[in-house]
Amino acid sequence: MTKRRRMRSAEKTLGTSPGTLTYIGDDIQHATRIKRIDYNAETYHIDDKSKLSQCQLPSQQTSLIHWVDVDGIHEPQVVAAIGQRYQLHPLLLEDVVNTDQKPKIDFYDQLTDTSPNPVAGSGPVVFVTLKMLHHHRDQPDVDIEHISLVLGRNFLVSFQEERTRDIFEPVIDRIKASSGKTRRSGPDYLLYALLDLIVDHYLVLTEHVGERMDKLEEMIVKERASQYTLTELYNLKRELAHMRRVINPTRDIIGALLREDSELVKATTQPYLRDLSDHINQTLETLDAYREAVSGLMDVYYSIVNNRMNSVMKTLTIVSAIFIPLTFIVGVYGMNFEFMPELKSPHGYFYTWGIMIAIAIGEIIYFKRRGWM
Amino acid sequence: MTKRRRMRSAEKTLGTSPGTLTYIGDDIQHATRIKRIDYNAETYHIDDKSKLSQCQLPSQQTSLIHWVDVDGIHEPQVVAAIGQRYQLHPLLLEDVVNTDQKPKIDFYDQLTDTSPNPVAGSGPVVFVTLKMLHHHRDQPDVDIEHISLVLGRNFLVSFQEERTRDIFEPVIDRIKASSGKTRRSGPDYLLYALLDLIVDHYLVLTEHVGERMDKLEEMIVKERASQYTLTELYNLKRELAHMRRVINPTRDIIGALLREDSELVKATTQPYLRDLSDHINQTLETLDAYREAVSGLMDVYYSIVNNRMNSVMKTLTIVSAIFIPLTFIVGVYGMNFEFMPELKSPHGYFYTWGIMIAIAIGEIIYFKRRGWM
Amino acid sequence: MTKRRRMRSAEKTLGTSPGTLTYIGDDIQHATRIKRIDYNAETYHIDDKSKLSQCQLPSQQTSLIHWVDVDGIHEPQVVAAIGQRYQLHPLLLEDVVNTDQKPKIDFYDQLTDTSPNPVAGSGPVVFVTLKMLHHHRDQPDVDIEHISLVLGRNFLVSFQEERTRDIFEPVIDRIKASSGKTRRSGPDYLLYALLDLIVDHYLVLTEHVGERMDKLEEMIVKERASQYTLTELYNLKRELAHMRRVINPTRDIIGALLREDSELVKATTQPYLRDLSDHINQTLETLDAYREAVSGLMDVYYSIVNNRMNSVMKTLTIVSAIFIPLTFIVGVYGMNFEFMPELKSPHGYFYTWGIMIAIAIGEIIYFKRRGWM
Amino acid sequence: MTKRRRMRSAEKTLGTSPGTLTYIGDDIQHATRIKRIDYNAETYHIDDKSKLSQCQLPSQQTSLIHWVDVDGIHEPQVVAAIGQRYQLHPLLLEDVVNTDQKPKIDFYDQLTDTSPNPVAGSGPVVFVTLKMLHHHRDQPDVDIEHISLVLGRNFLVSFQEERTRDIFEPVIDRIKASSGKTRRSGPDYLLYALLDLIVDHYLVLTEHVGERMDKLEEMIVKERASQYTLTELYNLKRELAHMRRVINPTRDIIGALLREDSELVKATTQPYLRDLSDHINQTLETLDAYREAVSGLMDVYYSIVNNRMNSVMKTLTIVSAIFIPLTFIVGVYGMNFEFMPELKSPHGYFYTWGIMIAIAIGEIIYFKRRGWM
Amino acid sequence: MTKRRRMRSAEKTLGTSPGTLTYIGDDIQHATRIKRIDYNAETYHIDDKSKLSQCQLPSQQTSLIHWVDVDGIHEPQVVAAIGQRYQLHPLLLEDVVNTDQKPKIDFYDQLTDTSPNPVAGSGPVVFVTLKMLHHHRDQPDVDIEHISLVLGRNFLVSFQEERTRDIFEPVIDRIKASSGKTRRSGPDYLLYALLDLIVDHYLVLTEHVGERMDKLEEMIVKERASQYTLTELYNLKRELAHMRRVINPTRDIIGALLREDSELVKATTQPYLRDLSDHINQTLETLDAYREAVSGLMDVYYSIVNNRMNSVMKTLTIVSAIFIPLTFIVGVYGMNFEFMPELKSPHGYFYTWGIMIAIAIGEIIYFKRRGWM
């Protein structure tokens, strides 16, 4: 997460016409994989390696819910073809392939744009784009995946960046497993289920951050912290800020789904969305609590460093203040003047020692009184 | 309170269907205890060890108010059974057992969800979940207890985590004691009474924090503070932030009860809720004032430390600046050159002393003028 | 003001029924004093030592305005009796005796609560509770007095904590003095006059804070500041924060009086309330300006201390850097090796001096160039 | 501007009746000067030394616009007389003479107050009070002048503090000069013209602050800054805060003029007021940008000071670390033990030099590697 | 961007009549260049060196869209002439030539102002003024260009400061290239296309800032940073703040275009404006993320400097604490007392070495234990 994914698109696309599909993510060799899932409470059919030609707007009569899960957005022509088959707005498709796009929701009422190949209206769609955050235990970095979901009257099209694993598998498994809530509900509940899955991953990631913070806290409290610990705290703070920037608009998306009176989201799905809204709010609150905690840890670290520094300076001062005057005294009697009466005295040496010890004790008492020792 | 209760649930529950009841709190051996209290202005009946089978939705005809106090949420099957008997939404029950759930209020209009075993509608309910904060005098930590309250037309179900003591005892005692306001009012006033009890505990806890702060302040002002004092201040600050995070949504809950025009909350209960809202606002203001005070104390501590450090450095500088040049002078006359005219002088030794004393006095005057001594 | 008045009530009143009157302020021996003032444009009657029995709701027919000024809230039974005579809500009375109550306003429409002894409705009342802040020239602390005002259709009841002086005397004097605006207007104008008096005292207190700040500023700018000055600044900052917390809700009270369309506040009183709102806004702005100024002064103080510290360190460095190498040189020729050619040289001593002076001058030039001298 | 004008009024006016006119500004000897200007598109008449008796509400029939420019508010009886002639509310007049009054706007619908001498209603008036800020090139301080403007149906009364120059002269000159926009429009445009003049002065003052800031920036960047520079930055910061406090409510005034649907402000004047609103917003943005820049400059200054301090400490450390061990070595061979084998060695002296040079070189290499030299 | 363009206008224009056109930018010698572009879906005509006389309001009957691109605003008389031909409000023209004008949008309903030469109404126009930000690779500074756009029913007038290159060329090229979306849409889409071009440049500039930040980050993390790096970070922070001040009001402009129900902006253009709003929001978020990152980098830099300083001080302390006491010891035996028993001892020298080595080792152990070495 610490590595910024530079917006390489800006200078390249300067002056091009809006609605142009330009993929700007990592280079990918695989072809786009398309899954087609049709289901209702009674039955389901899953086609793992669906062809583009098998995707099309379901007819209004069918009671089956039609889900097309597109795994890969690196082939603009494939995305464009799907867009045309499901009659999606060119600007919507632009957001699907733009991995720099921040999370957002759009409500398209009717296909009114004069795209090059205008088609008959598909009815209203809800478009959601957001980010999946994966943390792989053995890797330090967080993997950010650009996800887009298009909800229509009886269909849902999902787009994800190409990865080794399809992140929506748990939901597909639930559809396969039994005729549960997911099977018995409409595509809006499917949308909820996918969002829920993504939000759950945020919470998992938050836990990991919490664990790292606990380790750093232990190091700091046990005074085993170093400059490295501090740099780690700064990285943690930056990651928390980054996560906030990803999760915050996701909350707004769910808020908009709840607030907007879209005919596509049924009343029975509302309590689930409210619940999801709760989860994401809790994640955000936890992030904020962590951010405060990180700031607090930094302050504790600084105060410990400062405190140690003060000990160092006090040691220097005490040693110097005691021995520099004594060194002066022994220097006095190291002078080679021919006439120095003390040098002749038989007890001069011992008197000198006595004076020096008295000075040292006096200084020690003084320092103890001022609380420096 | 300083020990974060880690959300262990996130990774475990990843991908499970929503509405699944999973208890994530501490392990508990006792069975769930259920109290059943039926009362009105004339009479009351309390069954301390009620069985699950005795709990059920009261009929609409009865004038008795029905309160079921469930002490323990660690047995999901018990909570689920109660949920079914009182026809509560699955998501509501999920929040009852989820000890990580932040305080919130939900207004369920009608039981519309297609749960596995659908039942006849119980009418609207108000669901409140919040946190009880206990401070045990002999223990440093604060005990956080997850409380849920469900208000129906003529009943109230309360859930609390299993503890040695039932926190609602004072209210039960009031019901037993006499036919007072509590007995004469409806279940909405009972809800208010329970909320009032919880909010009063917040205030008690705030007092304890205030006392600890006073002790730290005394240590700092009397300049007896150490790094330990500072760490305590940081802990205090964190606790105040934590309390704020618990108490703030509780305020929103009471605000929603006042604002929402629910038929379940009668107009005569409104002034009491407004009063409660006042109390919680005052607690929050006190917390904020404490937070500011803690920040101020930290600054005072730092300025004292800094000031002491400056004294240390001044001492070092004065001692060094006086004796280092003098040591140089005595070093000069400690040289063994064969031809050094001063050494032969009979008064050279005393002249040297004179020069050194003059230098020392000059420096002392200079330092006094600059205000360093 | 720096001494926090601890909320001793919380633990004591835990679990008691709401509406219970518990006095939590300082112990007071005097009996409650009650003044009864009846007036209109033509006449007035003031009874300084009115008995409880003489207080009662004025009849609707009378054109006299009825003001009962209760001096002392430490006898709950007296407050309760007055509350009953003027048919005030139990929660209102609870706020009257609770000296920890933050400033607020409540609009009671009708006496609807089922208090133990229900009475006939007194019509709507406006309830205002706020704080009087006195500063006694010869004392460092600020005296906080808990004031409550109840405005009815043709009466006003005021409660104040027992003090040696009645704070409302100037208004009583105005009523006695002549048939001015106060006498010619209704009880709402009387409410305004009392609020105006309290707000004027805030301004006086703000002036005093300003004077103290000016003194501290002078000390800092003339570089005569010490740790004591800084502690004073912190105290000042805390007092300003405290004043803000007292005055801010007072502003909201006046705002509510202006905004709420209560029949008890006449249109002719509105411009006066707006004027009062202006005054309190200006006081708040002045407080904020002072707070900023205090922060600025702290920064200036720190920068001066830091600057002085730097001078100290530079002095140490210059003295050390010049004399430590020279001391090494004279140490070299203090060695007792049998074969040291320089010692035999007749001019060795003078050459050594020459070298040492050259080194010293070189260093001084270097330090001057770097701007350290 | 740095010299706070203390609110001397508060304690003095404590307990007086509201609506009492008390002048609290500087003592002034001159009599109040009154200018009377009557104009329309065709003609104009200016009476420079008008008498109080010549001022009166213009009749509704006249097409002339009537402007009374009152230069001086230090004679309460004059202000009161004008107030009576133009039938202004006592609270309005109180604000005219109160030089501590913060900028504000009031819309008086009708003269409804029962002042001692009630008069027939003058119709609605708009009352604006604000501050003129002058900067005299040869003086360090800013002159704050309290301005009040009263807009009626066909008249405008302006009040200003007594100064050597009438600040509204440019507008009077425009009226004299030609039959331009000012002459052809109503009194609302005149109000705009006067406000525009005042706002333009804010911008001029902002420029001056910008110039001072540029000078300080140059000193800091060229590392010629001292504690004095820092104190100047703090003064600048305070002045910017003060200007903000004066200008911000002025923006609200113009906003209220635009928003409130007063019959006194015509639609054709609206674009000009919007333009004025723009100007003041830009001034405020510039102030904010300056404030940020000042904070940035302070940080740069501190970082430079800190950096220099570090150089000082490094120098001290390097000199000490090199010479203190060497001084120890030469001290060893300055000891007077009878049996010290090295002293007898013919090359001991040179070996000692060799060891010392090696140590010095070793340390220099070490310091260079660590980047301290 | 770091060089503030001082508002030289304020003092110069003090007291002039509003609506006066005063150019305050850099001196420019070229004459104003005017391009005239007429186009619709079928055809287009571009006149690169159009004369003023060829510009005029298109008739309502024509289906051609009329775009006048004015390159240069330094000749007030030319701007005034165009303003008269297209019947633009004097205040609008004032904003066109005022290069200090902050970005804003104005909706002019009808030409109602009584300008010196009133003309027949041109219908409503939308006026947008904003800033173009160019970054030239070979120059450190950013070039700020003042742009104004006037959208009418079937025309658009664009004003830009005179530069070597016309910034709108890419759009002209798209009009020439093919009969695409731009050609097939109305002048509102043209307005969108021009705004899109400007917003794209903001993103390019943001990228450049990001690259500079990356370089600084690398220097800091590799501990090769100096005071120069810090000054660069401050400059970066200031630039980010400046860009925010330019881009933020641009967002408000697009928001107003979306929100205001102007008949000039067609429904089909709305999705494109929403998309543009998205882009600008993302740019602002990126700026904010950068600002946070810069602050974080500064903190890391300070902590590294502080850490290094602590190493320096520790080194000083260790060297001093070890050698100062040893130097004292050798000084003792350098004294010339006649009676010093140790000096006679044959092993005294070696015993002394032993003691000194023991002290040194003891101190090293002590320092290691405290973690200073």
mmCIF file of C-alpha atoms in Angstrom, chain A residues 98-188:
data_model
loop_
_atom_site.group_PDB
_atom_site.id
_atom_site.type_symbol
_atom_site.label_atom_id
_atom_site.label_comp_id
_atom_site.label_asym_id
_atom_site.label_seq_id
_atom_site.Cartn_x
_atom_site.Cartn_y
_atom_site.Cartn_z
ATOM 1 C CA ASN A 98 -9.820 3.234 -15.237
ATOM 2 C CA THR A 99 -8.062 1.619 -12.264
ATOM 3 C CA ASP A 100 -7.355 5.123 -10.879
ATOM 4 C CA GLN A 101 -11.073 5.798 -10.550
ATOM 5 C CA LYS A 102 -12.010 6.509 -6.931
ATOM 6 C CA PRO A 103 -14.985 4.573 -5.461
ATOM 7 C CA LYS A 104 -18.346 6.065 -6.482
ATOM 8 C CA ILE A 105 -21.940 5.286 -7.297
ATOM 9 C CA ASP A 106 -23.916 6.490 -10.324
ATOM 10 C CA PHE A 107 -27.597 6.102 -11.081
ATOM 11 C CA TYR A 108 -28.187 5.920 -14.846
ATOM 12 C CA ASP A 109 -31.838 6.471 -15.529
ATOM 13 C CA GLN A 110 -32.035 5.626 -19.199
ATOM 14 C CA LEU A 111 -29.515 5.149 -21.980
ATOM 15 C CA THR A 112 -29.783 8.580 -23.546
ATOM 16 C CA ASP A 113 -26.265 9.169 -24.785
ATOM 17 C CA THR A 114 -25.647 9.360 -28.510
ATOM 18 C CA SER A 115 -22.881 6.760 -28.517
ATOM 19 C CA PRO A 116 -21.531 5.697 -31.925
ATOM 20 C CA ASN A 117 -23.847 2.671 -31.999
ATOM 21 C CA PRO A 118 -27.022 3.686 -30.177
ATOM 22 C CA VAL A 119 -29.203 0.802 -28.911
ATOM 23 C CA ALA A 120 -32.655 0.461 -27.411
ATOM 24 C CA GLY A 121 -32.844 1.517 -23.764
ATOM 25 C CA SER A 122 -32.049 -1.174 -21.186
ATOM 26 C CA GLY A 123 -33.886 0.568 -18.385
ATOM 27 C CA PRO A 124 -32.206 2.141 -15.370
ATOM 28 C CA VAL A 125 -28.974 0.716 -13.935
ATOM 29 C CA VAL A 126 -27.054 1.357 -10.728
ATOM 30 C CA PHE A 127 -23.300 1.545 -11.228
ATOM 31 C CA VAL A 128 -20.925 1.002 -8.291
ATOM 32 C CA THR A 129 -17.148 1.066 -8.542
ATOM 33 C CA LEU A 130 -14.951 0.409 -5.519
ATOM 34 C CA LYS A 131 -11.710 -1.184 -4.346
ATOM 35 C CA MET A 132 -10.948 -4.640 -2.988
ATOM 36 C CA LEU A 133 -8.064 -4.641 -0.513
ATOM 37 C CA HIS A 134 -6.210 -7.963 -0.118
ATOM 38 C CA HIS A 135 -3.441 -8.580 2.324
ATOM 39 C CA HIS A 136 -1.274 -11.633 1.642
ATOM 40 C CA ARG A 137 0.302 -12.880 4.857
ATOM 41 C CA ASP A 138 3.683 -13.494 3.248
ATOM 42 C CA GLN A 139 3.893 -10.132 1.451
ATOM 43 C CA PRO A 140 4.314 -6.737 3.051
ATOM 44 C CA ASP A 141 2.242 -4.809 0.532
ATOM 45 C CA VAL A 142 -1.497 -4.610 0.124
ATOM 46 C CA ASP A 143 -3.006 -5.555 -3.212
ATOM 47 C CA ILE A 144 -5.590 -3.052 -4.476
ATOM 48 C CA GLU A 145 -8.103 -4.432 -6.961
ATOM 49 C CA HIS A 146 -10.466 -2.254 -8.978
ATOM 50 C CA ILE A 147 -14.030 -3.671 -8.848
ATOM 51 C CA SER A 148 -17.123 -2.463 -10.749
ATOM 52 C CA LEU A 149 -20.682 -3.678 -10.294
ATOM 53 C CA VAL A 150 -23.625 -2.877 -12.582
ATOM 54 C CA LEU A 151 -27.091 -3.655 -11.215
ATOM 55 C CA GLY A 152 -29.996 -3.864 -13.674
ATOM 56 C CA ARG A 153 -33.617 -4.905 -13.289
ATOM 57 C CA ASN A 154 -32.908 -8.649 -13.358
ATOM 58 C CA PHE A 155 -29.186 -8.863 -13.981
ATOM 59 C CA LEU A 156 -25.840 -7.902 -12.434
ATOM 60 C CA VAL A 157 -22.535 -7.487 -14.261
ATOM 61 C CA SER A 158 -19.375 -7.508 -12.136
ATOM 62 C CA PHE A 159 -15.918 -6.491 -13.366
ATOM 63 C CA GLN A 160 -12.704 -7.266 -11.483
ATOM 64 C CA GLU A 161 -9.019 -6.922 -12.275
ATOM 65 C CA GLU A 162 -7.360 -10.152 -13.326
ATOM 66 C CA ARG A 163 -5.953 -12.002 -10.311
ATOM 67 C CA THR A 164 -5.112 -15.667 -9.629
ATOM 68 C CA ARG A 165 -8.255 -16.042 -7.584
ATOM 69 C CA ASP A 166 -11.824 -14.841 -8.187
ATOM 70 C CA ILE A 167 -12.692 -12.815 -5.067
ATOM 71 C CA PHE A 168 -16.408 -13.512 -5.450
ATOM 72 C CA GLU A 169 -16.012 -17.285 -5.007
ATOM 73 C CA PRO A 170 -17.581 -17.389 -1.517
ATOM 74 C CA VAL A 171 -20.797 -15.942 -2.935
ATOM 75 C CA ILE A 172 -20.768 -18.387 -5.870
ATOM 76 C CA ASP A 173 -20.261 -21.176 -3.333
ATOM 77 C CA ARG A 174 -23.280 -19.952 -1.343
ATOM 78 C CA ILE A 175 -25.366 -20.012 -4.526
ATOM 79 C CA LYS A 176 -24.193 -23.554 -5.221
ATOM 80 C CA ALA A 177 -24.531 -24.721 -1.622
ATOM 81 C CA SER A 178 -28.231 -24.413 -0.894
ATOM 82 C CA SER A 179 -31.376 -22.524 -1.606
ATOM 83 C CA GLY A 180 -30.637 -19.894 1.067
ATOM 84 C CA LYS A 181 -31.363 -16.210 1.335
ATOM 85 C CA THR A 182 -29.075 -15.401 -1.631
ATOM 86 C CA ARG A 183 -30.925 -17.720 -3.970
ATOM 87 C CA ARG A 184 -34.348 -16.630 -2.795
ATOM 88 C CA SER A 185 -33.660 -12.891 -3.244
ATOM 89 C CA GLY A 186 -33.173 -10.633 -6.248
ATOM 90 C CA PRO A 187 -30.085 -9.127 -7.908
ATOM 91 C CA ASP A 188 -30.119 -6.265 -5.373
#
